[in-house]
Amino acid sequence: MGAAAGVEGRAVSEKPLSGRCLCGDIRFTVEGPLRPVLVCHCGQCRRMSGHLWAATAADRDGVRFAAQDTLRWFSSSDRARRGFCARCGSSLFWSHEDKQTLSIAAGALDSPTGLKTQAHIFFSDASDYYAVHPDEPTCPGSSD
Ligand SMILES: [Zn+2]
Ligand SMILES: [Zn+2]
């Protein structure tokens, strides 16, 4: 690997991942390290996404926006909020005020991501139509 060009002179081992919403009005890059993907089946994620919420997470300081005019935040609890595109409806972020990390929709990132799915959490809230891949562990709740 040569020097990473266009990364503001910072020495990074991998180039940042890029991501966007469906319509492209929100575009961003993420510098690692990134957490493995957790697939959340909690009632909130289920309803917000229409299915489940698969997310990685990174330090907030590593997330840079190239465009974010249509980014809106829905307060899903006293301390957590969910970021989405007001134009196309893509679910992109989950943010908790106690956390320095920002959760990022894994599916919004351009492939290949190099990420792996770690576990399915809050699986006790999953609806009855869904079967998880047998190689992927499930937890009824979350230790996070
Ligand atoms: Zn959009
Ligand atoms: Zn959830």
mmCIF file of N, CA and C and ligand atoms in Angstrom:
data_model
loop_
_atom_site.group_PDB
_atom_site.id
_atom_site.type_symbol
_atom_site.label_atom_id
_atom_site.label_comp_id
_atom_site.label_asym_id
_atom_site.label_seq_id
_atom_site.Cartn_x
_atom_site.Cartn_y
_atom_site.Cartn_z
ATOM 1 N N MET A 1 0.837 -1.197 0.000
ATOM 2 C CA MET A 1 0.000 0.000 0.000
ATOM 3 C C MET A 1 0.871 1.245 0.000
ATOM 4 N N GLY A 2 0.577 2.169 -0.867
ATOM 5 C CA GLY A 2 1.285 3.442 -0.876
ATOM 6 C C GLY A 2 0.669 4.393 0.126
ATOM 7 N N ALA A 3 1.172 5.619 0.103
ATOM 8 C CA ALA A 3 0.606 6.618 0.996
ATOM 9 C C ALA A 3 -0.841 6.892 0.591
ATOM 10 N N ALA A 4 -1.684 7.054 1.578
ATOM 11 C CA ALA A 4 -3.088 7.334 1.301
ATOM 12 C C ALA A 4 -3.231 8.777 0.867
ATOM 13 N N ALA A 5 -3.603 8.952 -0.385
ATOM 14 C CA ALA A 5 -3.725 10.310 -0.912
ATOM 15 C C ALA A 5 -5.053 10.922 -0.483
ATOM 16 N N GLY A 6 -5.063 12.206 -0.349
ATOM 17 C CA GLY A 6 -6.301 12.909 -0.087
ATOM 18 C C GLY A 6 -6.866 12.705 1.299
ATOM 19 N N VAL A 7 -6.047 12.342 2.237
ATOM 20 C CA VAL A 7 -6.524 12.119 3.602
ATOM 21 C C VAL A 7 -5.891 13.166 4.517
ATOM 22 N N GLU A 8 -5.715 14.331 3.972
ATOM 23 C CA GLU A 8 -5.258 15.478 4.754
ATOM 24 C C GLU A 8 -3.928 15.203 5.454
ATOM 25 N N GLY A 9 -3.086 14.447 4.784
ATOM 26 C CA GLY A 9 -1.751 14.238 5.301
ATOM 27 C C GLY A 9 -1.642 13.321 6.498
ATOM 28 N N ARG A 10 -2.760 12.752 6.926
ATOM 29 C CA ARG A 10 -2.704 11.873 8.095
ATOM 30 C C ARG A 10 -2.275 10.478 7.671
ATOM 31 N N ALA A 11 -1.472 9.865 8.503
ATOM 32 C CA ALA A 11 -1.043 8.506 8.218
ATOM 33 C C ALA A 11 -2.148 7.545 8.642
ATOM 34 N N VAL A 12 -2.746 6.903 7.688
ATOM 35 C CA VAL A 12 -3.778 5.920 8.008
ATOM 36 C C VAL A 12 -3.443 4.624 7.303
ATOM 37 N N SER A 13 -3.805 3.535 7.911
ATOM 38 C CA SER A 13 -3.463 2.245 7.338
ATOM 39 C C SER A 13 -4.440 1.860 6.235
ATOM 40 N N GLU A 14 -5.649 2.347 6.333
ATOM 41 C CA GLU A 14 -6.635 2.057 5.301
ATOM 42 C C GLU A 14 -7.267 3.363 4.883
ATOM 43 N N LYS A 15 -7.694 3.399 3.639
ATOM 44 C CA LYS A 15 -8.365 4.630 3.239
ATOM 45 C C LYS A 15 -9.778 4.633 3.810
ATOM 46 N N PRO A 16 -10.316 5.825 4.023
ATOM 47 C CA PRO A 16 -11.640 5.895 4.647
ATOM 48 C C PRO A 16 -12.696 5.223 3.780
ATOM 49 N N LEU A 17 -13.686 4.652 4.442
ATOM 50 C CA LEU A 17 -14.837 4.133 3.711
ATOM 51 C C LEU A 17 -15.751 5.298 3.370
ATOM 52 N N SER A 18 -16.469 5.152 2.290
ATOM 53 C CA SER A 18 -17.425 6.188 1.927
ATOM 54 C C SER A 18 -18.831 5.608 2.000
ATOM 55 N N GLY A 19 -19.787 6.499 2.256
ATOM 56 C CA GLY A 19 -21.173 6.060 2.344
ATOM 57 C C GLY A 19 -22.096 7.167 1.896
ATOM 58 N N ARG A 20 -23.323 6.776 1.621
ATOM 59 C CA ARG A 20 -24.321 7.773 1.206
ATOM 60 C C ARG A 20 -25.714 7.209 1.411
ATOM 61 N N CYS A 21 -26.675 8.119 1.392
ATOM 62 C CA CYS A 21 -28.071 7.705 1.422
ATOM 63 C C CYS A 21 -28.505 7.318 0.007
ATOM 64 N N LEU A 22 -29.723 6.877 -0.124
ATOM 65 C CA LEU A 22 -30.201 6.413 -1.430
ATOM 66 C C LEU A 22 -30.174 7.510 -2.484
ATOM 67 N N CYS A 23 -30.614 8.710 -2.133
ATOM 68 C CA CYS A 23 -30.690 9.780 -3.141
ATOM 69 C C CYS A 23 -29.345 10.483 -3.340
ATOM 70 N N GLY A 24 -28.413 10.289 -2.407
ATOM 71 C CA GLY A 24 -27.090 10.882 -2.554
ATOM 72 C C GLY A 24 -26.962 12.281 -1.979
ATOM 73 N N ASP A 25 -28.024 12.815 -1.393
ATOM 74 C CA ASP A 25 -27.931 14.150 -0.806
ATOM 75 C C ASP A 25 -27.146 14.155 0.506
ATOM 76 N N ILE A 26 -26.963 12.991 1.119
ATOM 77 C CA ILE A 26 -26.076 12.850 2.282
ATOM 78 C C ILE A 26 -24.928 11.937 1.863
ATOM 79 N N ARG A 27 -23.732 12.490 1.942
ATOM 80 C CA ARG A 27 -22.540 11.712 1.606
ATOM 81 C C ARG A 27 -21.500 11.938 2.692
ATOM 82 N N PHE A 28 -20.790 10.863 3.037
ATOM 83 C CA PHE A 28 -19.837 10.975 4.136
ATOM 84 C C PHE A 28 -18.713 9.965 3.959
ATOM 85 N N THR A 29 -17.646 10.186 4.703
ATOM 86 C CA THR A 29 -16.564 9.211 4.786
ATOM 87 C C THR A 29 -16.352 8.868 6.259
ATOM 88 N N VAL A 30 -15.825 7.684 6.491
ATOM 89 C CA VAL A 30 -15.551 7.211 7.847
ATOM 90 C C VAL A 30 -14.138 6.685 7.911
ATOM 91 N N GLU A 31 -13.380 7.222 8.851
ATOM 92 C CA GLU A 31 -12.055 6.679 9.108
ATOM 93 C C GLU A 31 -12.137 5.715 10.279
ATOM 94 N N GLY A 32 -11.473 4.591 10.136
ATOM 95 C CA GLY A 32 -11.533 3.557 11.149
ATOM 96 C C GLY A 32 -10.788 3.913 12.405
ATOM 97 N N PRO A 33 -10.708 2.991 13.364
ATOM 98 C CA PRO A 33 -11.241 1.620 13.272
ATOM 99 C C PRO A 33 -12.765 1.572 13.383
ATOM 100 N N LEU A 34 -13.312 0.590 12.698
ATOM 101 C CA LEU A 34 -14.759 0.414 12.742
ATOM 102 C C LEU A 34 -15.118 -0.856 13.502
ATOM 103 N N ARG A 35 -16.180 -0.766 14.253
ATOM 104 C CA ARG A 35 -16.671 -1.921 15.006
ATOM 105 C C ARG A 35 -17.274 -2.938 14.033
ATOM 106 N N PRO A 36 -17.158 -4.242 14.371
ATOM 107 C CA PRO A 36 -17.902 -5.228 13.572
ATOM 108 C C PRO A 36 -19.393 -4.903 13.591
ATOM 109 N N VAL A 37 -20.091 -5.434 12.630
ATOM 110 C CA VAL A 37 -21.510 -5.095 12.469
ATOM 111 C C VAL A 37 -22.356 -5.828 13.505
ATOM 112 N N LEU A 38 -23.196 -5.072 14.193
ATOM 113 C CA LEU A 38 -24.221 -5.650 15.057
ATOM 114 C C LEU A 38 -25.567 -5.459 14.376
ATOM 115 N N VAL A 39 -26.339 -6.525 14.363
ATOM 116 C CA VAL A 39 -27.658 -6.466 13.747
ATOM 117 C C VAL A 39 -28.683 -6.388 14.867
ATOM 118 N N CYS A 40 -29.373 -5.259 14.950
ATOM 119 C CA CYS A 40 -30.287 -5.043 16.063
ATOM 120 C C CYS A 40 -31.724 -5.278 15.639
ATOM 121 N N HIS A 41 -32.394 -6.103 16.431
ATOM 122 C CA HIS A 41 -33.792 -6.444 16.161
ATOM 123 C C HIS A 41 -34.731 -5.801 17.166
ATOM 124 N N CYS A 42 -34.254 -4.839 17.957
ATOM 125 C CA CYS A 42 -35.112 -4.234 18.979
ATOM 126 C C CYS A 42 -36.318 -3.587 18.309
ATOM 127 N N GLY A 43 -37.356 -3.369 19.076
ATOM 128 C CA GLY A 43 -38.598 -2.860 18.518
ATOM 129 C C GLY A 43 -38.420 -1.544 17.782
ATOM 130 N N GLN A 44 -37.560 -0.674 18.291
ATOM 131 C CA GLN A 44 -37.344 0.614 17.630
ATOM 132 C C GLN A 44 -36.668 0.435 16.273
ATOM 133 N N CYS A 45 -35.618 -0.384 16.252
ATOM 134 C CA CYS A 45 -34.904 -0.593 14.986
ATOM 135 C C CYS A 45 -35.796 -1.292 13.969
ATOM 136 N N ARG A 46 -36.607 -2.194 14.482
ATOM 137 C CA ARG A 46 -37.520 -2.924 13.597
ATOM 138 C C ARG A 46 -38.459 -1.967 12.885
ATOM 139 N N ARG A 47 -39.050 -1.085 13.648
ATOM 140 C CA ARG A 47 -40.049 -0.193 13.050
ATOM 141 C C ARG A 47 -39.394 0.892 12.197
ATOM 142 N N MET A 48 -38.268 1.408 12.680
ATOM 143 C CA MET A 48 -37.605 2.477 11.931
ATOM 144 C C MET A 48 -37.171 1.976 10.557
ATOM 145 N N SER A 49 -36.605 0.779 10.521
ATOM 146 C CA SER A 49 -36.034 0.262 9.274
ATOM 147 C C SER A 49 -37.054 -0.510 8.454
ATOM 148 N N GLY A 50 -38.112 -0.931 9.105
ATOM 149 C CA GLY A 50 -39.042 -1.835 8.459
ATOM 150 C C GLY A 50 -38.608 -3.277 8.543
ATOM 151 N N HIS A 51 -37.433 -3.525 9.158
ATOM 152 C CA HIS A 51 -36.946 -4.906 9.264
ATOM 153 C C HIS A 51 -35.953 -5.027 10.409
ATOM 154 N N LEU A 52 -34.726 -4.587 10.209
ATOM 155 C CA LEU A 52 -33.696 -4.665 11.236
ATOM 156 C C LEU A 52 -32.675 -3.566 10.950
ATOM 157 N N TRP A 53 -31.804 -3.351 11.910
ATOM 158 C CA TRP A 53 -30.824 -2.266 11.787
ATOM 159 C C TRP A 53 -29.445 -2.880 11.933
ATOM 160 N N ALA A 54 -28.703 -2.909 10.847
ATOM 161 C CA ALA A 54 -27.354 -3.468 10.834
ATOM 162 C C ALA A 54 -26.372 -2.310 10.816
ATOM 163 N N ALA A 55 -25.538 -2.220 11.851
ATOM 164 C CA ALA A 55 -24.695 -1.035 11.965
ATOM 165 C C ALA A 55 -23.286 -1.367 12.435
ATOM 166 N N THR A 56 -22.351 -0.623 11.870
ATOM 167 C CA THR A 56 -21.025 -0.560 12.420
ATOM 168 C C THR A 56 -20.991 0.695 13.302
ATOM 169 N N ALA A 57 -19.835 1.010 13.852
ATOM 170 C CA ALA A 57 -19.711 2.235 14.643
ATOM 171 C C ALA A 57 -18.275 2.720 14.547
ATOM 172 N N ALA A 58 -18.125 4.036 14.625
ATOM 173 C CA ALA A 58 -16.796 4.642 14.559
ATOM 174 C C ALA A 58 -16.768 5.874 15.439
ATOM 175 N N ASP A 59 -15.560 6.295 15.780
ATOM 176 C CA ASP A 59 -15.421 7.532 16.533
ATOM 177 C C ASP A 59 -16.065 8.680 15.744
ATOM 178 N N ARG A 60 -16.804 9.516 16.452
ATOM 179 C CA ARG A 60 -17.490 10.627 15.767
ATOM 180 C C ARG A 60 -16.505 11.494 14.982
ATOM 181 N N ASP A 61 -15.312 11.649 15.538
ATOM 182 C CA ASP A 61 -14.327 12.514 14.889
ATOM 183 C C ASP A 61 -13.850 11.948 13.555
ATOM 184 N N GLY A 62 -14.098 10.646 13.331
ATOM 185 C CA GLY A 62 -13.683 10.040 12.075
ATOM 186 C C GLY A 62 -14.725 10.140 10.970
ATOM 187 N N VAL A 63 -15.883 10.698 11.307
ATOM 188 C CA VAL A 63 -16.958 10.818 10.321
ATOM 189 C C VAL A 63 -16.957 12.232 9.760
ATOM 190 N N ARG A 64 -16.813 12.334 8.443
ATOM 191 C CA ARG A 64 -16.805 13.648 7.787
ATOM 192 C C ARG A 64 -17.865 13.675 6.699
ATOM 193 N N PHE A 65 -18.599 14.765 6.669
ATOM 194 C CA PHE A 65 -19.686 14.887 5.707
ATOM 195 C C PHE A 65 -19.254 15.702 4.491
ATOM 196 N N ALA A 66 -19.517 15.152 3.315
ATOM 197 C CA ALA A 66 -19.332 15.907 2.076
ATOM 198 C C ALA A 66 -20.624 16.620 1.714
ATOM 199 N N ALA A 67 -21.750 16.089 2.172
ATOM 200 C CA ALA A 67 -23.057 16.708 1.957
ATOM 201 C C ALA A 67 -23.986 16.211 3.050
ATOM 202 N N GLN A 68 -24.751 17.125 3.650
ATOM 203 C CA GLN A 68 -25.646 16.706 4.729
ATOM 204 C C GLN A 68 -26.860 17.620 4.883
ATOM 205 N N ASP A 69 -27.202 18.342 3.832
ATOM 206 C CA ASP A 69 -28.321 19.291 3.942
ATOM 207 C C ASP A 69 -29.636 18.621 4.328
ATOM 208 N N THR A 70 -29.830 17.383 3.911
ATOM 209 C CA THR A 70 -31.110 16.726 4.179
ATOM 210 C C THR A 70 -31.048 15.812 5.396
ATOM 211 N N LEU A 71 -29.938 15.868 6.152
ATOM 212 C CA LEU A 71 -29.831 15.025 7.348
ATOM 213 C C LEU A 71 -30.725 15.589 8.450
ATOM 214 N N ARG A 72 -31.622 14.753 8.958
ATOM 215 C CA ARG A 72 -32.509 15.135 10.058
ATOM 216 C C ARG A 72 -32.354 14.117 11.174
ATOM 217 N N TRP A 73 -32.662 14.540 12.391
ATOM 218 C CA TRP A 73 -32.509 13.670 13.554
ATOM 219 C C TRP A 73 -33.838 13.503 14.256
ATOM 220 N N PHE A 74 -34.180 12.261 14.512
ATOM 221 C CA PHE A 74 -35.382 11.931 15.264
ATOM 222 C C PHE A 74 -34.957 11.471 16.659
ATOM 223 N N SER A 75 -35.498 12.118 17.689
ATOM 224 C CA SER A 75 -35.172 11.709 19.061
ATOM 225 C C SER A 75 -35.989 10.476 19.405
ATOM 226 N N SER A 76 -35.301 9.330 19.469
ATOM 227 C CA SER A 76 -36.005 8.080 19.722
ATOM 228 C C SER A 76 -36.064 7.765 21.211
ATOM 229 N N SER A 77 -35.331 8.529 22.018
ATOM 230 C CA SER A 77 -35.430 8.424 23.476
ATOM 231 C C SER A 77 -34.847 9.708 24.038
ATOM 232 N N ASP A 78 -34.773 9.804 25.359
ATOM 233 C CA ASP A 78 -34.227 11.012 25.981
ATOM 234 C C ASP A 78 -32.787 11.267 25.561
ATOM 235 N N ARG A 79 -32.049 10.194 25.306
ATOM 236 C CA ARG A 79 -30.611 10.339 25.094
ATOM 237 C C ARG A 79 -30.135 9.864 23.728
ATOM 238 N N ALA A 80 -31.007 9.244 22.978
ATOM 239 C CA ALA A 80 -30.589 8.697 21.683
ATOM 240 C C ALA A 80 -31.399 9.317 20.566
ATOM 241 N N ARG A 81 -30.762 9.441 19.409
ATOM 242 C CA ARG A 81 -31.470 9.951 18.248
ATOM 243 C C ARG A 81 -30.990 9.226 17.000
ATOM 244 N N ARG A 82 -31.828 9.300 15.983
ATOM 245 C CA ARG A 82 -31.573 8.551 14.755
ATOM 246 C C ARG A 82 -31.530 9.511 13.586
ATOM 247 N N GLY A 83 -30.470 9.380 12.795
ATOM 248 C CA GLY A 83 -30.276 10.282 11.669
ATOM 249 C C GLY A 83 -30.753 9.647 10.376
ATOM 250 N N PHE A 84 -31.493 10.434 9.603
ATOM 251 C CA PHE A 84 -32.041 9.907 8.353
ATOM 252 C C PHE A 84 -32.077 11.012 7.309
ATOM 253 N N CYS A 85 -32.286 10.621 6.071
ATOM 254 C CA CYS A 85 -32.381 11.599 4.992
ATOM 255 C C CYS A 85 -33.830 12.025 4.810
ATOM 256 N N ALA A 86 -34.061 13.330 4.895
ATOM 257 C CA ALA A 86 -35.422 13.845 4.773
ATOM 258 C C ALA A 86 -35.948 13.741 3.351
ATOM 259 N N ARG A 87 -35.061 13.543 2.396
ATOM 260 C CA ARG A 87 -35.525 13.448 1.006
ATOM 261 C C ARG A 87 -35.879 12.014 0.632
ATOM 262 N N CYS A 88 -34.977 11.068 0.885
ATOM 263 C CA CYS A 88 -35.209 9.693 0.415
ATOM 264 C C CYS A 88 -35.588 8.734 1.541
ATOM 265 N N GLY A 89 -35.434 9.165 2.797
ATOM 266 C CA GLY A 89 -35.861 8.334 3.914
ATOM 267 C C GLY A 89 -34.841 7.323 4.403
ATOM 268 N N SER A 90 -33.641 7.312 3.833
ATOM 269 C CA SER A 90 -32.633 6.338 4.266
ATOM 270 C C SER A 90 -32.302 6.518 5.740
ATOM 271 N N SER A 91 -32.237 5.405 6.459
ATOM 272 C CA SER A 91 -31.795 5.409 7.857
ATOM 273 C C SER A 91 -30.283 5.277 7.869
ATOM 274 N N LEU A 92 -29.606 6.224 8.483
ATOM 275 C CA LEU A 92 -28.151 6.258 8.356
ATOM 276 C C LEU A 92 -27.391 6.171 9.674
ATOM 277 N N PHE A 93 -27.904 6.810 10.726
ATOM 278 C CA PHE A 93 -27.102 6.926 11.957
ATOM 279 C C PHE A 93 -27.946 6.691 13.205
ATOM 280 N N TRP A 94 -27.244 6.239 14.226
ATOM 281 C CA TRP A 94 -27.809 6.180 15.573
ATOM 282 C C TRP A 94 -26.788 6.815 16.497
ATOM 283 N N SER A 95 -27.244 7.728 17.315
ATOM 284 C CA SER A 95 -26.343 8.500 18.149
ATOM 285 C C SER A 95 -26.856 8.519 19.574
ATOM 286 N N HIS A 96 -25.973 8.224 20.527
ATOM 287 C CA HIS A 96 -26.331 8.278 21.947
ATOM 288 C C HIS A 96 -25.441 9.298 22.616
ATOM 289 N N GLU A 97 -26.028 10.165 23.409
ATOM 290 C CA GLU A 97 -25.243 11.284 23.944
ATOM 291 C C GLU A 97 -24.140 10.837 24.899
ATOM 292 N N ASP A 98 -24.224 9.635 25.438
ATOM 293 C CA ASP A 98 -23.166 9.145 26.324
ATOM 294 C C ASP A 98 -22.019 8.480 25.568
ATOM 295 N N LYS A 99 -22.152 8.324 24.294
ATOM 296 C CA LYS A 99 -21.141 7.575 23.530
ATOM 297 C C LYS A 99 -20.334 8.487 22.613
ATOM 298 N N GLN A 100 -19.051 8.220 22.570
ATOM 299 C CA GLN A 100 -18.179 8.963 21.652
ATOM 300 C C GLN A 100 -18.247 8.392 20.240
ATOM 301 N N THR A 101 -18.827 7.219 20.129
ATOM 302 C CA THR A 101 -18.955 6.614 18.803
ATOM 303 C C THR A 101 -20.318 6.946 18.192
ATOM 304 N N LEU A 102 -20.329 6.913 16.887
ATOM 305 C CA LEU A 102 -21.561 7.089 16.122
ATOM 306 C C LEU A 102 -21.838 5.772 15.410
ATOM 307 N N SER A 103 -23.049 5.266 15.552
ATOM 308 C CA SER A 103 -23.422 4.059 14.817
ATOM 309 C C SER A 103 -23.819 4.443 13.400
ATOM 310 N N ILE A 104 -23.349 3.652 12.460
ATOM 311 C CA ILE A 104 -23.518 3.967 11.037
ATOM 312 C C ILE A 104 -24.122 2.757 10.339
ATOM 313 N N ALA A 105 -25.168 2.990 9.569
ATOM 314 C CA ALA A 105 -25.815 1.892 8.844
ATOM 315 C C ALA A 105 -24.798 1.198 7.949
ATOM 316 N N ALA A 106 -24.606 -0.092 8.175
ATOM 317 C CA ALA A 106 -23.597 -0.823 7.403
ATOM 318 C C ALA A 106 -23.954 -0.851 5.923
ATOM 319 N N GLY A 107 -25.236 -0.886 5.631
ATOM 320 C CA GLY A 107 -25.671 -0.956 4.244
ATOM 321 C C GLY A 107 -25.518 0.352 3.488
ATOM 322 N N ALA A 108 -25.278 1.449 4.211
ATOM 323 C CA ALA A 108 -25.077 2.742 3.545
ATOM 324 C C ALA A 108 -23.651 2.892 3.038
ATOM 325 N N LEU A 109 -22.755 2.026 3.517
ATOM 326 C CA LEU A 109 -21.347 2.128 3.124
ATOM 327 C C LEU A 109 -21.126 1.459 1.779
ATOM 328 N N ASP A 110 -20.266 2.050 0.993
ATOM 329 C CA ASP A 110 -19.925 1.455 -0.295
ATOM 330 C C ASP A 110 -19.135 0.169 -0.057
ATOM 331 N N SER A 111 -19.476 -0.846 -0.815
ATOM 332 C CA SER A 111 -18.825 -2.144 -0.715
ATOM 333 C C SER A 111 -17.572 -2.154 -1.610
ATOM 334 N N PRO A 112 -16.521 -2.882 -1.259
ATOM 335 C CA PRO A 112 -16.383 -3.730 -0.080
ATOM 336 C C PRO A 112 -16.047 -2.929 1.174
ATOM 337 N N THR A 113 -16.634 -3.342 2.288
ATOM 338 C CA THR A 113 -16.366 -2.663 3.561
ATOM 339 C C THR A 113 -15.272 -3.362 4.361
ATOM 340 N N GLY A 114 -15.081 -4.657 4.115
ATOM 341 C CA GLY A 114 -14.148 -5.426 4.934
ATOM 342 C C GLY A 114 -14.712 -5.771 6.300
ATOM 343 N N LEU A 115 -15.960 -5.408 6.571
ATOM 344 C CA LEU A 115 -16.568 -5.649 7.878
ATOM 345 C C LEU A 115 -17.190 -7.036 7.938
ATOM 346 N N LYS A 116 -17.353 -7.527 9.149
ATOM 347 C CA LYS A 116 -18.035 -8.799 9.376
ATOM 348 C C LYS A 116 -19.163 -8.586 10.379
ATOM 349 N N THR A 117 -20.206 -9.391 10.236
ATOM 350 C CA THR A 117 -21.286 -9.354 11.216
ATOM 351 C C THR A 117 -20.863 -10.108 12.468
ATOM 352 N N GLN A 118 -21.005 -9.453 13.610
ATOM 353 C CA GLN A 118 -20.575 -10.054 14.878
ATOM 354 C C GLN A 118 -21.709 -10.801 15.564
ATOM 355 N N ALA A 119 -22.872 -10.210 15.635
ATOM 356 C CA ALA A 119 -23.977 -10.844 16.365
ATOM 357 C C ALA A 119 -25.282 -10.141 16.057
ATOM 358 N N HIS A 120 -26.345 -10.842 16.371
ATOM 359 C CA HIS A 120 -27.688 -10.270 16.309
ATOM 360 C C HIS A 120 -28.109 -9.965 17.738
ATOM 361 N N ILE A 121 -28.474 -8.726 17.997
ATOM 362 C CA ILE A 121 -28.832 -8.348 19.366
ATOM 363 C C ILE A 121 -30.326 -8.027 19.461
ATOM 364 N N PHE A 122 -30.801 -8.094 20.689
ATOM 365 C CA PHE A 122 -32.242 -7.924 20.973
ATOM 366 C C PHE A 122 -33.080 -8.832 20.084
ATOM 367 N N PHE A 123 -32.566 -10.061 19.925
ATOM 368 C CA PHE A 123 -33.241 -10.976 19.010
ATOM 369 C C PHE A 123 -34.602 -11.409 19.542
ATOM 370 N N SER A 124 -34.801 -11.248 20.858
ATOM 371 C CA SER A 124 -36.115 -11.605 21.412
ATOM 372 C C SER A 124 -37.208 -10.678 20.900
ATOM 373 N N ASP A 125 -36.819 -9.509 20.363
ATOM 374 C CA ASP A 125 -37.808 -8.580 19.809
ATOM 375 C C ASP A 125 -38.063 -8.811 18.322
ATOM 376 N N ALA A 126 -37.300 -9.716 17.707
ATOM 377 C CA ALA A 126 -37.478 -9.942 16.272
ATOM 378 C C ALA A 126 -38.872 -10.490 15.995
ATOM 379 N N SER A 127 -39.396 -10.160 14.841
ATOM 380 C CA SER A 127 -40.700 -10.686 14.464
ATOM 381 C C SER A 127 -40.567 -12.158 14.072
ATOM 382 N N ASP A 128 -41.694 -12.779 13.820
ATOM 383 C CA ASP A 128 -41.694 -14.235 13.651
ATOM 384 C C ASP A 128 -41.362 -14.692 12.234
ATOM 385 N N TYR A 129 -41.200 -13.780 11.309
ATOM 386 C CA TYR A 129 -40.970 -14.187 9.925
ATOM 387 C C TYR A 129 -39.501 -14.368 9.601
ATOM 388 N N TYR A 130 -38.605 -14.036 10.583
ATOM 389 C CA TYR A 130 -37.198 -13.931 10.270
ATOM 390 C C TYR A 130 -36.382 -15.055 10.905
ATOM 391 N N ALA A 131 -35.529 -15.704 10.109
ATOM 392 C CA ALA A 131 -34.599 -16.709 10.622
ATOM 393 C C ALA A 131 -33.180 -16.197 10.406
ATOM 394 N N VAL A 132 -32.356 -16.289 11.443
ATOM 395 C CA VAL A 132 -30.998 -15.764 11.348
ATOM 396 C C VAL A 132 -30.083 -16.829 10.753
ATOM 397 N N HIS A 133 -29.017 -16.378 10.107
ATOM 398 C CA HIS A 133 -28.029 -17.307 9.573
ATOM 399 C C HIS A 133 -27.429 -18.127 10.721
ATOM 400 N N PRO A 134 -27.318 -19.455 10.558
ATOM 401 C CA PRO A 134 -26.869 -20.285 11.686
ATOM 402 C C PRO A 134 -25.456 -19.976 12.178
ATOM 403 N N ASP A 135 -24.629 -19.347 11.356
ATOM 404 C CA ASP A 135 -23.273 -19.006 11.795
ATOM 405 C C ASP A 135 -23.224 -17.733 12.632
ATOM 406 N N GLU A 136 -24.319 -17.020 12.696
ATOM 407 C CA GLU A 136 -24.297 -15.721 13.373
ATOM 408 C C GLU A 136 -24.996 -15.829 14.725
ATOM 409 N N PRO A 137 -24.248 -15.541 15.806
ATOM 410 C CA PRO A 137 -24.827 -15.698 17.135
ATOM 411 C C PRO A 137 -25.945 -14.690 17.397
ATOM 412 N N THR A 138 -26.885 -15.101 18.236
ATOM 413 C CA THR A 138 -27.976 -14.206 18.617
ATOM 414 C C THR A 138 -27.966 -14.009 20.126
ATOM 415 N N CYS A 139 -28.345 -12.827 20.567
ATOM 416 C CA CYS A 139 -28.506 -12.520 21.979
ATOM 417 C C CYS A 139 -29.923 -11.994 22.160
ATOM 418 N N PRO A 140 -30.593 -12.417 23.234
ATOM 419 C CA PRO A 140 -31.956 -11.910 23.458
ATOM 420 C C PRO A 140 -31.962 -10.404 23.709
ATOM 421 N N GLY A 141 -30.897 -9.896 24.362
ATOM 422 C CA GLY A 141 -30.777 -8.474 24.624
ATOM 423 C C GLY A 141 -29.434 -7.999 24.114
ATOM 424 N N SER A 142 -28.829 -7.057 24.834
ATOM 425 C CA SER A 142 -27.515 -6.561 24.432
ATOM 426 C C SER A 142 -26.681 -6.294 25.657
ATOM 427 N N SER A 143 -25.385 -6.605 25.582
ATOM 428 C CA SER A 143 -24.472 -6.283 26.686
ATOM 429 C C SER A 143 -23.838 -4.921 26.466
ATOM 430 N N ASP A 144 -24.157 -4.329 25.333
ATOM 431 C CA ASP A 144 -23.501 -3.054 24.977
ATOM 432 C C ASP A 144 -24.110 -1.913 25.767
HETATM 433 ZN ZN ZN B 1 -31.249 10.787 0.637
HETATM 434 ZN ZN ZN B 2 -32.162 -1.549 18.058
#
